[in-house]
PDB file of C-alpha atoms in Angstrom:
ATOM      1  CA  UNK X   1      95.366 103.431 124.089  1.00  0.00           C
ATOM      2  CA  UNK X   2      92.129 102.839 122.270  1.00  0.00           C
ATOM      3  CA  UNK X   3      92.739 105.189 119.326  1.00  0.00           C
ATOM      4  CA  UNK X   4      94.354 103.795 116.196  1.00  0.00           C
ATOM      5  CA  UNK X   5      96.240 106.110 113.840  1.00  0.00           C
ATOM      6  CA  UNK X   6      97.318 104.742 110.469  1.00  0.00           C
ATOM      7  CA  UNK X   7     100.353 106.412 108.900  1.00  0.00           C
ATOM      8  CA  UNK X   8     100.685 106.482 105.117  1.00  0.00           C
ATOM      9  CA  UNK X   9     104.195 107.430 104.006  1.00  0.00           C
ATOM     10  CA  UNK X  10     104.366 108.692 100.431  1.00  0.00           C
ATOM     11  CA  UNK X  11     107.838 107.330  99.767  1.00  0.00           C
ATOM     12  CA  UNK X  12     108.782 103.660  99.770  1.00  0.00           C
ATOM     13  CA  UNK X  13     112.421 104.394 100.655  1.00  0.00           C
ATOM     14  CA  UNK X  14     113.199 103.086 104.146  1.00  0.00           C
ATOM     15  CA  UNK X  15     115.326 106.125 104.947  1.00  0.00           C
ATOM     16  CA  UNK X  16     113.017 108.674 103.347  1.00  0.00           C
ATOM     17  CA  UNK X  17     112.783 112.043 104.999  1.00  0.00           C
ATOM     18  CA  UNK X  18     108.987 111.703 105.206  1.00  0.00           C
ATOM     19  CA  UNK X  19     109.375 108.340 106.966  1.00  0.00           C
ATOM     20  CA  UNK X  20     111.763 110.050 109.406  1.00  0.00           C
ATOM     21  CA  UNK X  21     109.153 112.758 110.023  1.00  0.00           C
ATOM     22  CA  UNK X  22     106.530 110.048 110.592  1.00  0.00           C
ATOM     23  CA  UNK X  23     108.779 108.487 113.254  1.00  0.00           C
ATOM     24  CA  UNK X  24     109.010 111.878 114.989  1.00  0.00           C
ATOM     25  CA  UNK X  25     105.203 112.180 114.889  1.00  0.00           C
ATOM     26  CA  UNK X  26     104.919 108.670 116.309  1.00  0.00           C
ATOM     27  CA  UNK X  27     107.175 109.701 119.213  1.00  0.00           C
ATOM     28  CA  UNK X  28     105.044 112.806 119.785  1.00  0.00           C
ATOM     29  CA  UNK X  29     101.850 110.715 119.887  1.00  0.00           C
ATOM     30  CA  UNK X  30     103.509 108.335 122.336  1.00  0.00           C
ATOM     31  CA  UNK X  31     101.050 106.203 124.272  1.00  0.00           C
ATOM     32  CA  UNK X  32      98.041 108.370 123.419  1.00  0.00           C
ATOM     33  CA  UNK X  33      97.249 106.140 120.416  1.00  0.00           C
ATOM     34  CA  UNK X  34      98.411 103.009 118.636  1.00  0.00           C
ATOM     35  CA  UNK X  35     100.323 103.955 115.482  1.00  0.00           C
ATOM     36  CA  UNK X  36     100.762 101.604 112.532  1.00  0.00           C
ATOM     37  CA  UNK X  37     102.157 102.091 109.044  1.00  0.00           C
ATOM     38  CA  UNK X  38     100.299 101.028 105.915  1.00  0.00           C
ATOM     39  CA  UNK X  39     102.335  98.735 103.658  1.00  0.00           C
ATOM     40  CA  UNK X  40     100.931  99.415 100.207  1.00  0.00           C
ATOM     41  CA  UNK X  41     103.897  98.813  97.896  1.00  0.00           C
ATOM     42  CA  UNK X  42     102.108  95.958  96.135  1.00  0.00           C
ATOM     43  CA  UNK X  43      98.861  97.800  95.435  1.00  0.00           C
ATOM     44  CA  UNK X  44      98.595  97.671  91.626  1.00  0.00           C
ATOM     45  CA  UNK X  45      98.081 100.673  89.420  1.00  0.00           C
ATOM     46  CA  UNK X  46      94.396 101.509  89.408  1.00  0.00           C
ATOM     47  CA  UNK X  47      92.531  99.599  86.725  1.00  0.00           C
ATOM     48  CA  UNK X  48      88.776  98.986  86.744  1.00  0.00           C
ATOM     49  CA  UNK X  49      89.412  95.538  85.273  1.00  0.00           C
ATOM     50  CA  UNK X  50      91.065  94.590  88.578  1.00  0.00           C
ATOM     51  CA  UNK X  51      88.226  95.731  90.849  1.00  0.00           C
ATOM     52  CA  UNK X  52      86.309  92.433  90.875  1.00  0.00           C
ATOM     53  CA  UNK X  53      87.174  90.266  92.571  1.00  0.00           C
ATOM     54  CA  UNK X  54      88.811  92.677  94.984  1.00  0.00           C
ATOM     55  CA  UNK X  55      92.578  92.539  94.586  1.00  0.00           C
ATOM     56  CA  UNK X  56      94.142  91.074  97.781  1.00  0.00           C
ATOM     57  CA  UNK X  57      96.457  94.064  98.323  1.00  0.00           C
ATOM     58  CA  UNK X  58      93.528  96.473  97.963  1.00  0.00           C
ATOM     59  CA  UNK X  59      91.487  94.355 100.370  1.00  0.00           C
ATOM     60  CA  UNK X  60      94.351  94.478 102.885  1.00  0.00           C
ATOM     61  CA  UNK X  61      94.622  98.289 102.585  1.00  0.00           C
ATOM     62  CA  UNK X  62      90.853  98.622 103.051  1.00  0.00           C
ATOM     63  CA  UNK X  63      90.987  96.512 106.213  1.00  0.00           C
ATOM     64  CA  UNK X  64      93.778  98.665 107.652  1.00  0.00           C
ATOM     65  CA  UNK X  65      91.822 101.841 106.857  1.00  0.00           C
ATOM     66  CA  UNK X  66      88.618 100.448 108.392  1.00  0.00           C
ATOM     67  CA  UNK X  67      90.409  99.618 111.643  1.00  0.00           C
ATOM     68  CA  UNK X  68      91.942 103.096 111.946  1.00  0.00           C
ATOM     69  CA  UNK X  69      90.320 106.001 113.751  1.00  0.00           C
ATOM     70  CA  UNK X  70      92.403 108.458 111.747  1.00  0.00           C
ATOM     71  CA  UNK X  71      94.933 108.603 108.931  1.00  0.00           C
ATOM     72  CA  UNK X  72      98.073 110.707 108.798  1.00  0.00           C
ATOM     73  CA  UNK X  73      99.732 111.082 105.405  1.00  0.00           C
ATOM     74  CA  UNK X  74     103.434 111.999 105.196  1.00  0.00           C
ATOM     75  CA  UNK X  75     103.929 113.219 101.681  1.00  0.00           C
ATOM     76  CA  UNK X  76     106.883 114.273  99.595  1.00  0.00           C
ATOM     77  CA  UNK X  77     106.266 116.843  96.876  1.00  0.00           C
ATOM     78  CA  UNK X  78     106.848 115.386  93.412  1.00  0.00           C
ATOM     79  CA  UNK X  79     106.782 117.986  90.657  1.00  0.00           C
ATOM     80  CA  UNK X  80     104.590 120.268  92.804  1.00  0.00           C
ATOM     81  CA  UNK X  81     102.034 117.486  93.308  1.00  0.00           C
ATOM     82  CA  UNK X  82     100.972 114.417  95.271  1.00  0.00           C
ATOM     83  CA  UNK X  83     103.301 111.449  94.692  1.00  0.00           C
ATOM     84  CA  UNK X  84     101.851 108.947  92.235  1.00  0.00           C
ATOM     85  CA  UNK X  85     101.922 106.080  94.751  1.00  0.00           C
ATOM     86  CA  UNK X  86      99.760 108.016  97.221  1.00  0.00           C
ATOM     87  CA  UNK X  87      97.351 109.198  94.529  1.00  0.00           C
ATOM     88  CA  UNK X  88      97.037 105.632  93.233  1.00  0.00           C
ATOM     89  CA  UNK X  89      96.291 104.339  96.735  1.00  0.00           C
ATOM     90  CA  UNK X  90      93.675 107.029  97.320  1.00  0.00           C
ATOM     91  CA  UNK X  91      92.121 106.286  93.914  1.00  0.00           C
ATOM     92  CA  UNK X  92      91.685 102.635  94.910  1.00  0.00           C
ATOM     93  CA  UNK X  93      90.392 103.386  98.403  1.00  0.00           C
ATOM     94  CA  UNK X  94      87.978 106.094  97.297  1.00  0.00           C
ATOM     95  CA  UNK X  95      86.028 103.628  95.152  1.00  0.00           C
ATOM     96  CA  UNK X  96      82.599 102.643  96.457  1.00  0.00           C
ATOM     97  CA  UNK X  97      82.600  99.424  98.460  1.00  0.00           C
ATOM     98  CA  UNK X  98      79.507  98.341  96.527  1.00  0.00           C
ATOM     99  CA  UNK X  99      80.388  98.769  92.864  1.00  0.00           C
ATOM    100  CA  UNK X 100      76.721  98.523  91.887  1.00  0.00           C
ATOM    101  CA  UNK X 101      76.331 101.909  93.628  1.00  0.00           C
ATOM    102  CA  UNK X 102      79.273 104.059  92.420  1.00  0.00           C
ATOM    103  CA  UNK X 103      78.243 107.003  94.608  1.00  0.00           C
ATOM    104  CA  UNK X 104      77.967 104.825  97.697  1.00  0.00           C
ATOM    105  CA  UNK X 105      80.360 104.972 100.646  1.00  0.00           C
ATOM    106  CA  UNK X 106      84.003 104.050 100.344  1.00  0.00           C
ATOM    107  CA  UNK X 107      86.342 102.873 103.068  1.00  0.00           C
ATOM    108  CA  UNK X 108      87.590 106.481 103.275  1.00  0.00           C
ATOM    109  CA  UNK X 109      84.101 107.895 103.833  1.00  0.00           C
ATOM    110  CA  UNK X 110      84.171 110.280 106.821  1.00  0.00           C
ATOM    111  CA  UNK X 111      87.665 109.186 107.934  1.00  0.00           C
ATOM    112  CA  UNK X 112      89.640 111.808 109.825  1.00  0.00           C
ATOM    113  CA  UNK X 113      92.857 112.661 107.975  1.00  0.00           C
ATOM    114  CA  UNK X 114      95.764 115.079 108.123  1.00  0.00           C
ATOM    115  CA  UNK X 115      98.920 115.621 106.060  1.00  0.00           C
ATOM    116  CA  UNK X 116     102.523 116.547 106.758  1.00  0.00           C
ATOM    117  CA  UNK X 117     105.229 117.016 104.169  1.00  0.00           C
ATOM    118  CA  UNK X 118     108.987 117.176 103.934  1.00  0.00           C
ATOM    119  CA  UNK X 119     109.888 119.034 100.763  1.00  0.00           C
ATOM    120  CA  UNK X 120     113.102 120.015  99.041  1.00  0.00           C
ATOM    121  CA  UNK X 121     113.504 123.431  97.500  1.00  0.00           C
ATOM    122  CA  UNK X 122     109.768 124.084  97.208  1.00  0.00           C
ATOM    123  CA  UNK X 123     107.235 124.830  99.836  1.00  0.00           C
ATOM    124  CA  UNK X 124     105.019 122.022 101.067  1.00  0.00           C
ATOM    125  CA  UNK X 125     102.160 124.427 100.393  1.00  0.00           C
ATOM    126  CA  UNK X 126     102.221 123.287  96.759  1.00  0.00           C
ATOM    127  CA  UNK X 127     101.238 119.731  97.668  1.00  0.00           C
ATOM    128  CA  UNK X 128      98.941 120.897 100.473  1.00  0.00           C
ATOM    129  CA  UNK X 129      96.802 122.666  97.848  1.00  0.00           C
ATOM    130  CA  UNK X 130      96.255 119.316  96.132  1.00  0.00           C
ATOM    131  CA  UNK X 131      95.407 117.504  99.359  1.00  0.00           C
ATOM    132  CA  UNK X 132      93.061 120.283 100.468  1.00  0.00           C
ATOM    133  CA  UNK X 133      90.998 119.798  97.323  1.00  0.00           C
ATOM    134  CA  UNK X 134      91.320 116.017  96.944  1.00  0.00           C
ATOM    135  CA  UNK X 135      90.645 114.772 100.480  1.00  0.00           C
ATOM    136  CA  UNK X 136      87.290 116.524 101.014  1.00  0.00           C
ATOM    137  CA  UNK X 137      86.296 115.548  97.456  1.00  0.00           C
ATOM    138  CA  UNK X 138      86.767 111.865  98.346  1.00  0.00           C
ATOM    139  CA  UNK X 139      84.654 112.547 101.447  1.00  0.00           C
ATOM    140  CA  UNK X 140      87.347 112.530 104.098  1.00  0.00           C
ATOM    141  CA  UNK X 141      87.347 114.855 107.121  1.00  0.00           C
ATOM    142  CA  UNK X 142      90.508 116.925 106.797  1.00  0.00           C
ATOM    143  CA  UNK X 143      92.135 118.224 109.964  1.00  0.00           C
ATOM    144  CA  UNK X 144      93.548 121.254 108.211  1.00  0.00           C
ATOM    145  CA  UNK X 145      96.470 121.932 110.496  1.00  0.00           C
ATOM    146  CA  UNK X 146      99.200 120.796 108.099  1.00  0.00           C
ATOM    147  CA  UNK X 147     102.928 120.809 108.822  1.00  0.00           C
ATOM    148  CA  UNK X 148     105.538 121.418 106.143  1.00  0.00           C
ATOM    149  CA  UNK X 149     109.188 120.750 106.920  1.00  0.00           C
ATOM    150  CA  UNK X 150     112.128 121.855 104.745  1.00  0.00           C
ATOM    151  CA  UNK X 151     115.066 119.515 104.164  1.00  0.00           C
ATOM    152  CA  UNK X 152     118.207 120.631 105.944  1.00  0.00           C
ATOM    153  CA  UNK X 153     121.021 120.885 103.349  1.00  0.00           C
ATOM    154  CA  UNK X 154     123.369 118.433 105.109  1.00  0.00           C
ATOM    155  CA  UNK X 155     120.635 115.759 105.091  1.00  0.00           C
ATOM    156  CA  UNK X 156     121.559 114.902 101.510  1.00  0.00           C
ATOM    157  CA  UNK X 157     124.968 113.731 102.769  1.00  0.00           C
ATOM    158  CA  UNK X 158     124.042 112.372 106.194  1.00  0.00           C
ATOM    159  CA  UNK X 159     120.629 110.933 105.337  1.00  0.00           C
ATOM    160  CA  UNK X 160     119.305 112.436 108.578  1.00  0.00           C
ATOM    161  CA  UNK X 161     116.436 114.913 108.617  1.00  0.00           C
ATOM    162  CA  UNK X 162     116.847 117.631 111.235  1.00  0.00           C
ATOM    163  CA  UNK X 163     113.546 119.142 112.355  1.00  0.00           C
ATOM    164  CA  UNK X 164     113.598 122.514 114.109  1.00  0.00           C
ATOM    165  CA  UNK X 165     111.972 123.018 117.504  1.00  0.00           C
ATOM    166  CA  UNK X 166     109.421 125.272 115.794  1.00  0.00           C
ATOM    167  CA  UNK X 167     108.457 122.529 113.348  1.00  0.00           C
ATOM    168  CA  UNK X 168     108.352 119.917 116.125  1.00  0.00           C
ATOM    169  CA  UNK X 169     105.931 122.203 117.991  1.00  0.00           C
ATOM    170  CA  UNK X 170     103.777 122.450 114.842  1.00  0.00           C
ATOM    171  CA  UNK X 171     103.884 118.659 114.501  1.00  0.00           C
ATOM    172  CA  UNK X 172     102.839 118.319 118.152  1.00  0.00           C
ATOM    173  CA  UNK X 173      99.919 120.709 117.621  1.00  0.00           C
ATOM    174  CA  UNK X 174      98.930 118.741 114.527  1.00  0.00           C
ATOM    175  CA  UNK X 175      99.010 115.474 116.485  1.00  0.00           C
ATOM    176  CA  UNK X 176      96.848 117.025 119.207  1.00  0.00           C
ATOM    177  CA  UNK X 177      94.342 118.281 116.619  1.00  0.00           C
ATOM    178  CA  UNK X 178      94.193 114.860 114.943  1.00  0.00           C
ATOM    179  CA  UNK X 179      93.662 113.038 118.223  1.00  0.00           C
ATOM    180  CA  UNK X 180      91.004 115.548 119.240  1.00  0.00           C
ATOM    181  CA  UNK X 181      89.197 115.081 115.911  1.00  0.00           C
ATOM    182  CA  UNK X 182      89.031 111.335 116.616  1.00  0.00           C
ATOM    183  CA  UNK X 183      86.892 112.115 119.666  1.00  0.00           C
ATOM    184  CA  UNK X 184      84.283 114.055 117.680  1.00  0.00           C
TER     185      UNK X 184
END
């Protein structure tokens, strides 16, 4: 199990539907890779005044990213867009490691990444459009086999996301594509 996949969940709620989807993806990956979850709740709002010295929470996130072979983002759709917490994290991590060279490499440079999304009432395609333009722009290698999962209506009462066999198969194919991209 030499591959390391870092999961970034775009909701801080412990019972979030995207966290539940991440757990299903973790089960699908099984022993083919080590999966860990990035804890980034304490990363401050991006502010250039906080870049030097490197904020400890940003430094921790950078270390986790550096150790990962790939990143898998599980993203809700907030107002047809990327959740602010994820965008803020990516803004921090996309900054050059050497601030004297703003176009220099960041910790995200050439990292393999993919995205899945659980969305309510709107298609995940709305947020996928944003990720498809943002991730290559910040010089990440997007595995563009994205999985969108609708919220089953009873989940609002039970708190349990039900994922269809079809969507589980898509998630499995996405996991296979991500793991394969780690080898290239």
